[in-house]
mmCIF file of C-alpha atoms in Angstrom:
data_model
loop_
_atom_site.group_PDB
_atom_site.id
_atom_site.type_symbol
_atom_site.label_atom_id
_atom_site.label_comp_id
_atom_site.label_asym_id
_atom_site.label_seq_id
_atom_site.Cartn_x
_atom_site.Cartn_y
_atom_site.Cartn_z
ATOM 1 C CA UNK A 1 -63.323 -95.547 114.694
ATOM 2 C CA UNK A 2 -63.251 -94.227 117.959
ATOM 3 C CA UNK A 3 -62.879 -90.532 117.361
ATOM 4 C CA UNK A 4 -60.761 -87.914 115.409
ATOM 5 C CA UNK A 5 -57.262 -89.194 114.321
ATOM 6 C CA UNK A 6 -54.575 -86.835 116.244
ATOM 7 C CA UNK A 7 -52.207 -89.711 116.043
ATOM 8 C CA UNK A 8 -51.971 -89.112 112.529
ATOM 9 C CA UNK A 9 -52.659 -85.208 112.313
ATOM 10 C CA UNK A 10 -51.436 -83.086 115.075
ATOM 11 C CA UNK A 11 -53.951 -80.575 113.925
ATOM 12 C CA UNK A 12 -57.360 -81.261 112.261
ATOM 13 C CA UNK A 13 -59.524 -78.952 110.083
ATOM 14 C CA UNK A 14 -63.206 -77.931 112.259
ATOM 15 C CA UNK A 15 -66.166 -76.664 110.131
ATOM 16 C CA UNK A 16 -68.427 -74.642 112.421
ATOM 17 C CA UNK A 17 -71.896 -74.739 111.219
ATOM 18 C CA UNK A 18 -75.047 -72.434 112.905
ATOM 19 C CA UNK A 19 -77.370 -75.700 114.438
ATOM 20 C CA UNK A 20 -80.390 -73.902 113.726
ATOM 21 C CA UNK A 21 -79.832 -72.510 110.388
ATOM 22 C CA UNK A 22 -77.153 -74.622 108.680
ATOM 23 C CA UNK A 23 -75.239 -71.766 107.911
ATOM 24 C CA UNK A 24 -71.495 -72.452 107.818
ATOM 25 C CA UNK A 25 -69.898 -69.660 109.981
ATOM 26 C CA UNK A 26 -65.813 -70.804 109.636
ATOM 27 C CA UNK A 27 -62.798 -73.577 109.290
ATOM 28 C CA UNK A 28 -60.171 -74.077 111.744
ATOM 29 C CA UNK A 29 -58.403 -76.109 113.658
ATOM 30 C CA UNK A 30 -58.104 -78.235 117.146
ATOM 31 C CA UNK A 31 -55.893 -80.276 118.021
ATOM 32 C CA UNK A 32 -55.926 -83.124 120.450
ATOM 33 C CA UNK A 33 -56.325 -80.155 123.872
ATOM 34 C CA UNK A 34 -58.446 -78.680 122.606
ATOM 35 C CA UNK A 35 -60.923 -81.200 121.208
ATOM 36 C CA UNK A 36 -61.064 -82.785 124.579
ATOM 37 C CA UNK A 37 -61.319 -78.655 126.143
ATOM 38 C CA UNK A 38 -63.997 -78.533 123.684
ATOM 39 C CA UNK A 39 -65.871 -81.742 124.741
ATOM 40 C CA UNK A 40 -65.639 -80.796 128.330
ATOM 41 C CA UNK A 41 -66.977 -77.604 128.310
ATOM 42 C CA UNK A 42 -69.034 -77.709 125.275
ATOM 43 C CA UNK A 43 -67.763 -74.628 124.206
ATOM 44 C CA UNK A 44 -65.585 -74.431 121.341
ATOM 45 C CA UNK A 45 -61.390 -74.157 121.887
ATOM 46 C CA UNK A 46 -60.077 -74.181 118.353
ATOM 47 C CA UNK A 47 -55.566 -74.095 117.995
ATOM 48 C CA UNK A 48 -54.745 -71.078 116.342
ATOM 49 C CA UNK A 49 -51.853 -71.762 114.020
ATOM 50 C CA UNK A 50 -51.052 -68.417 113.442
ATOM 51 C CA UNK A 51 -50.771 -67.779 117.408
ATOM 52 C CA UNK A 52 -49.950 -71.601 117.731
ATOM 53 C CA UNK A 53 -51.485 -71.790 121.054
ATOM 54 C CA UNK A 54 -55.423 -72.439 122.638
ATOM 55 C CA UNK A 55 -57.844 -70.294 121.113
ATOM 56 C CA UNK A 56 -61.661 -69.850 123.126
ATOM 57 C CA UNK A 57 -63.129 -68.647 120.374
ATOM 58 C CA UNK A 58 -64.794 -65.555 121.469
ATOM 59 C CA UNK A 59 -62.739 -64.917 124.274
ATOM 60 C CA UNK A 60 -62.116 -61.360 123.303
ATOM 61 C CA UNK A 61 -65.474 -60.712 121.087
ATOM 62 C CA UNK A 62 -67.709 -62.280 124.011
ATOM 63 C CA UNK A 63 -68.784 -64.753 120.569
ATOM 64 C CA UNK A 64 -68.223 -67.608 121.900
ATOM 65 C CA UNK A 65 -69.519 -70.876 120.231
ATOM 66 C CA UNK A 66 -71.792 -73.268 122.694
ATOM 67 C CA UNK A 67 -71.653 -77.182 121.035
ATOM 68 C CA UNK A 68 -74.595 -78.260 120.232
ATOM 69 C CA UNK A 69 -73.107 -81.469 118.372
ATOM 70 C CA UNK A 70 -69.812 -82.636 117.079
ATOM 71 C CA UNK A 71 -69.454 -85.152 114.404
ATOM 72 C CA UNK A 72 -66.080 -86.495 112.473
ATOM 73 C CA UNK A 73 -65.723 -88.013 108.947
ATOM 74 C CA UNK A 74 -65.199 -91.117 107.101
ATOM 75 C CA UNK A 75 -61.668 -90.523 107.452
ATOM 76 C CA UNK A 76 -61.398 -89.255 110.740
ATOM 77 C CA UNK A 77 -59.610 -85.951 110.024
ATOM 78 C CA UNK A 78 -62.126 -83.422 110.059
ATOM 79 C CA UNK A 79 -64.672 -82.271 112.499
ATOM 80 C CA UNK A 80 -68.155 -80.781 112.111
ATOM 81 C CA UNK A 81 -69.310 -78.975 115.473
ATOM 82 C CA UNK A 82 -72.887 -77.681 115.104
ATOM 83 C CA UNK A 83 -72.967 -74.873 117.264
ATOM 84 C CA UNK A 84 -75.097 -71.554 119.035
ATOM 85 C CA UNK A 85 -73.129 -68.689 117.811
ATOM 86 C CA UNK A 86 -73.448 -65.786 120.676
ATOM 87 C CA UNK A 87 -73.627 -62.413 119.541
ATOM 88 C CA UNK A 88 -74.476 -63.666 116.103
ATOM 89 C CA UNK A 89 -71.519 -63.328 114.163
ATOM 90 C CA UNK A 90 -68.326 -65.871 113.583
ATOM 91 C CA UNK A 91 -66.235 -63.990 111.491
ATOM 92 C CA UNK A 92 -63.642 -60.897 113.223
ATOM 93 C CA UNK A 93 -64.916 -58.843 110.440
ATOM 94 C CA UNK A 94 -68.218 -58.981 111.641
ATOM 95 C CA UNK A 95 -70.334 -60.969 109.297
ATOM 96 C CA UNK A 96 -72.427 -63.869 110.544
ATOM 97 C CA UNK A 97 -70.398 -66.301 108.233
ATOM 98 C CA UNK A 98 -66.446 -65.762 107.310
ATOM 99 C CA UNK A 99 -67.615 -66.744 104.055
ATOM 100 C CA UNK A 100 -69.465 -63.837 102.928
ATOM 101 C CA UNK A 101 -67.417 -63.276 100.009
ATOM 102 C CA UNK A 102 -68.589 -64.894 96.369
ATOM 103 C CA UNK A 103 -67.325 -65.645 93.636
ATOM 104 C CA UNK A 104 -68.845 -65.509 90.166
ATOM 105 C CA UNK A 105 -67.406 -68.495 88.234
ATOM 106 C CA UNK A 106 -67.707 -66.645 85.168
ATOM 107 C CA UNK A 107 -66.075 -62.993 85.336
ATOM 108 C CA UNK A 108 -64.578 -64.242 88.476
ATOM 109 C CA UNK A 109 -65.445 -61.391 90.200
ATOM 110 C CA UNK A 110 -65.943 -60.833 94.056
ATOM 111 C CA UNK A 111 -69.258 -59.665 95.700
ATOM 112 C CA UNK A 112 -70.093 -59.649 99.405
ATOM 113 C CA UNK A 113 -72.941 -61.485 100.869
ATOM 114 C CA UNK A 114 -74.923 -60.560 103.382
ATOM 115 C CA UNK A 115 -74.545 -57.383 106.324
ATOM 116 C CA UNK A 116 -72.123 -56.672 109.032
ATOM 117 C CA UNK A 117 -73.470 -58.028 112.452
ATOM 118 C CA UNK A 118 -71.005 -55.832 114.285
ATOM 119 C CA UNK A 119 -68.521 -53.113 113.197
ATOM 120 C CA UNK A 120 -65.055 -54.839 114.220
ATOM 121 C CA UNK A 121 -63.447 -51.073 115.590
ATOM 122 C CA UNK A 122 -66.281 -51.133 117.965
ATOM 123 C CA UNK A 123 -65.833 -54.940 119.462
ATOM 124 C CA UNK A 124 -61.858 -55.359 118.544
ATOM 125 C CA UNK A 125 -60.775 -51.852 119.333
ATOM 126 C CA UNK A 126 -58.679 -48.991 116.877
ATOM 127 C CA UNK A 127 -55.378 -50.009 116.844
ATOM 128 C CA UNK B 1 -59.226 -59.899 98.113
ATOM 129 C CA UNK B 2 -59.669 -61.464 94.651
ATOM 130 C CA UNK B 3 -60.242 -65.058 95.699
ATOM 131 C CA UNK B 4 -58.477 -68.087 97.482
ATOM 132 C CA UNK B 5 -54.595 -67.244 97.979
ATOM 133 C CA UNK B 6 -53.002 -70.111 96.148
ATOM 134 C CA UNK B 7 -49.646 -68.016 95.999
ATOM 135 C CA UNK B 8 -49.859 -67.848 99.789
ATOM 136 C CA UNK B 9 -51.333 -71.943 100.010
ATOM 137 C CA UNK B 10 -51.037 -74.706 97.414
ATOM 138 C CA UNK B 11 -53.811 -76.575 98.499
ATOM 139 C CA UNK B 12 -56.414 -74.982 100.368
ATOM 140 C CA UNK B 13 -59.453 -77.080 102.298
ATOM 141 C CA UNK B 14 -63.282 -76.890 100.966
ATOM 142 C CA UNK B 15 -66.093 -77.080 102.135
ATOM 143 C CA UNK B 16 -68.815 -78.876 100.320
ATOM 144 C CA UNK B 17 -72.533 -77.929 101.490
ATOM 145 C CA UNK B 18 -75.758 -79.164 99.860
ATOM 146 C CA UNK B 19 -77.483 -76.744 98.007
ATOM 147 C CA UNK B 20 -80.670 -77.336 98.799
ATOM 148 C CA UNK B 21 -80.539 -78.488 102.435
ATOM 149 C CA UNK B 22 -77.454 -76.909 103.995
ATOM 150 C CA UNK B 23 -76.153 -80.728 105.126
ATOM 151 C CA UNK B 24 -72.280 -80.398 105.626
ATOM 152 C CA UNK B 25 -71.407 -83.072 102.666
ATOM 153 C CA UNK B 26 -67.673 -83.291 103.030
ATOM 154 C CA UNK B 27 -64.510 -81.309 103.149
ATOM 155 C CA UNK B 28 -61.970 -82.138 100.654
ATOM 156 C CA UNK B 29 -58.541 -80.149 98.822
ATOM 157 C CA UNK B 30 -57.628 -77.673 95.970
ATOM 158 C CA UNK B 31 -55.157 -76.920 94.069
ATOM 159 C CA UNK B 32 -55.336 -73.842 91.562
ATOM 160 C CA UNK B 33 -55.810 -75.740 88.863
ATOM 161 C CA UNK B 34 -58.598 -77.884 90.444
ATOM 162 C CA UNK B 35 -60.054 -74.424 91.691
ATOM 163 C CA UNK B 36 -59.971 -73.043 87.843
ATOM 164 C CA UNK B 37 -61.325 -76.197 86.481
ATOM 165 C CA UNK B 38 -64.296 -76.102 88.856
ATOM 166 C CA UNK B 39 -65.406 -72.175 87.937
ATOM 167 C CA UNK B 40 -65.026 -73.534 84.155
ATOM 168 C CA UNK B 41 -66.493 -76.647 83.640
ATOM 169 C CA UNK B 42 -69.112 -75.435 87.033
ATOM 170 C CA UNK B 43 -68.490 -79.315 88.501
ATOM 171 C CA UNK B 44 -66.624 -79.798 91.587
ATOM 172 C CA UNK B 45 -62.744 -80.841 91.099
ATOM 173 C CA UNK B 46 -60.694 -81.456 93.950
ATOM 174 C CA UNK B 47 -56.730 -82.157 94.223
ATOM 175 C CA UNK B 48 -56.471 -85.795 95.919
ATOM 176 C CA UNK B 49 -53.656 -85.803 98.750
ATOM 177 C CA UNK B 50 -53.410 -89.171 98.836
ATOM 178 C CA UNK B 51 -53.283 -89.530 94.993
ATOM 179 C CA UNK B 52 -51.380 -86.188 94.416
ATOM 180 C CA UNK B 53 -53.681 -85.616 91.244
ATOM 181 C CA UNK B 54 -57.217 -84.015 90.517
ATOM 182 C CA UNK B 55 -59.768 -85.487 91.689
ATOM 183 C CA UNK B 56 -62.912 -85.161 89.331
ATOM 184 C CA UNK B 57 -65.311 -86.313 91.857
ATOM 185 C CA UNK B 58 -67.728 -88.749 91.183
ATOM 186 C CA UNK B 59 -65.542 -89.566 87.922
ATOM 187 C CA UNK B 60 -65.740 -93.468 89.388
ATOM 188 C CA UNK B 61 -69.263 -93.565 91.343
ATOM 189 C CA UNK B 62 -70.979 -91.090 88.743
ATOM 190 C CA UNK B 63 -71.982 -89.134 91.884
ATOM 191 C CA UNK B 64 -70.468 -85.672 90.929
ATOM 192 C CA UNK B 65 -70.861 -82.484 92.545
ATOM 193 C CA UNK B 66 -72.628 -79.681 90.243
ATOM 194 C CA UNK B 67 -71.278 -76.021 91.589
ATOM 195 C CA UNK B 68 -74.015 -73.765 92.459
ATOM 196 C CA UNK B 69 -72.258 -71.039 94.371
ATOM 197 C CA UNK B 70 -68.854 -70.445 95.563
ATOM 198 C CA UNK B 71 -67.158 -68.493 98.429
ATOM 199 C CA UNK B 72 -63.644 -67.895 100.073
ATOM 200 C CA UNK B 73 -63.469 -66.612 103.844
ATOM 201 C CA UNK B 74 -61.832 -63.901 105.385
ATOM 202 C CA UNK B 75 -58.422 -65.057 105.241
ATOM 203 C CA UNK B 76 -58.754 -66.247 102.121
ATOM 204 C CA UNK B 77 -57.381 -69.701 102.979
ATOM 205 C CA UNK B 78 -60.675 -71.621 102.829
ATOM 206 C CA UNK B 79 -63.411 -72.599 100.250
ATOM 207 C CA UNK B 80 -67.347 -72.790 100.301
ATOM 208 C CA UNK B 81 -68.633 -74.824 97.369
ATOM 209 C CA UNK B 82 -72.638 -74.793 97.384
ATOM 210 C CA UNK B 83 -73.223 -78.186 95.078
ATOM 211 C CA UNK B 84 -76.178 -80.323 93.822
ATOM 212 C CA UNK B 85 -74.688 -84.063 94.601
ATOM 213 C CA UNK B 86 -75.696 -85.900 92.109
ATOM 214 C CA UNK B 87 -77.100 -89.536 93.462
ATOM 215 C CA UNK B 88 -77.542 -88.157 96.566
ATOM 216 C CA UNK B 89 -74.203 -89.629 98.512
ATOM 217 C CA UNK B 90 -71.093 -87.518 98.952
ATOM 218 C CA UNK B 91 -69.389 -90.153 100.967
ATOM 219 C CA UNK B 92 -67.461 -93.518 99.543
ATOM 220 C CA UNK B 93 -69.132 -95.306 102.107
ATOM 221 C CA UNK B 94 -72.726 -94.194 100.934
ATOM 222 C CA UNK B 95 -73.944 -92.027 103.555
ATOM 223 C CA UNK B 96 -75.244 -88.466 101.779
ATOM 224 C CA UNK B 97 -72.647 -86.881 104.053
ATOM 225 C CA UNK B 98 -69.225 -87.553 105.357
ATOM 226 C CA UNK B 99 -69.411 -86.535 108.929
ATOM 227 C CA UNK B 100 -72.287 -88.963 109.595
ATOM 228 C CA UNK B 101 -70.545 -90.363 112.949
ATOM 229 C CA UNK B 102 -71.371 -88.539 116.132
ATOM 230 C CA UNK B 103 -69.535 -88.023 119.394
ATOM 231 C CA UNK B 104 -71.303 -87.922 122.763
ATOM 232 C CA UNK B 105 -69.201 -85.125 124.161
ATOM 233 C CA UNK B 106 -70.173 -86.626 127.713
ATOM 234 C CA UNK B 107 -69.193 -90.871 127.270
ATOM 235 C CA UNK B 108 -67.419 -90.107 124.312
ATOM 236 C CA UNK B 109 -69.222 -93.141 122.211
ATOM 237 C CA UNK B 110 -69.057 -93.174 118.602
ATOM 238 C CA UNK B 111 -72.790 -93.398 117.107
ATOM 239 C CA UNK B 112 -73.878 -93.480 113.369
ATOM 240 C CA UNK B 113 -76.555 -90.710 112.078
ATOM 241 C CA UNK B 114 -78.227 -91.286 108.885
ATOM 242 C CA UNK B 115 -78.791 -93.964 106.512
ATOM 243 C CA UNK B 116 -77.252 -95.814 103.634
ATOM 244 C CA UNK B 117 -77.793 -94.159 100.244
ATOM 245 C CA UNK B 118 -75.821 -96.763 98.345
ATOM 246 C CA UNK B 119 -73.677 -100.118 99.410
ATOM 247 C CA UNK B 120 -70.424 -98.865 98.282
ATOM 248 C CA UNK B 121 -69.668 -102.756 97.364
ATOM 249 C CA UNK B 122 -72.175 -102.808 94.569
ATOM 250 C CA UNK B 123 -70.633 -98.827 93.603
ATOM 251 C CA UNK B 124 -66.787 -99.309 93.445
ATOM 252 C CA UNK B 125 -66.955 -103.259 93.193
ATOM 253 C CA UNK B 126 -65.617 -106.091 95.835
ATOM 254 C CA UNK B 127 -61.951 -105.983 95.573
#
């Protein structure tokens, strides 16, 4: 295998993982542009599906994401970049991760882990 | 945000992280009832695409997945399962991780990081 199949799957899932800590940050998605963007620059370009078009992650927020490593699977349709997270936070909500929410499997209840890098009215803007 | 939208998405991509050592193990799908089944029997249970049924992981090799923590992200369209693998392999082709091939962003070559936990021949049999 020579790479991520985007013969088969126009857009593949991307788990962003801290290099240094191991901390998974976020999922989304590249597809072929900008998996080769992100190999060229060694910064990561995700595809935003909801905005269906390029997205520089960090663009707006300044957080970008410099590649440290990129890795694909046994069945070539999902990426692992490790990465330097600038600024210190992945998620728009300001948290370090975008999985700072937890579940307990018993009462199924929701608690947040972990503390706001940023406060998302100062970096984003009031709308 | 009371957990993974399942109204919103049927099946909805996980993450599975190693408890212990943070290694990215493998991304895989859920269904609801795969989710439910996971916070109640506290062992990882995925919904096979390829198969269109649950997928009790490790069911065949014996190398299950036992849930230590679990989180949703932001838009509450991913999952972060924290496991204990048991027999140290998450991958069918018995590397402790899935994403154990490498790109060089700069010649593009494919290279292979890690070693062999088990020769999958001797696990699922020669067909």
């Amino acid at each position: 295998m020579n790479g991520p199949n985007f013969e088969k799957y126009e857009l593949i899932p991307v788990i962003a993982q801290d290099d240094e800590t191991g901390v998974v940050l976020m999922l989304a998605y590249m597809n072929e542009v900008a998996y080769q963007e992100t190999l060229s620059t060694k910064r990561v370009c995700y595809y935003s599906r909801s905005r269906q078009k390029l997205w520089r992650k960090g663009e707006e927020s300044g957080n970008v994401q410099e590649l440290k490593s990129i890795y694909f699977d046994c069945d070539a349709d999902t990426i692992l970049v490790k990465v330097v997270q600038v600024g210190g936070a992945a998620c728009h909500e300001g948290y370090q991760s975008c999985f700072f929410r937890k579940i307990d499997p018993e009462s199924k209840s929701v608690s947040v882990e972990g503390e706001r890098v940023f406060d998302p009215s100062q970096v984003y803007g009031k709308k």
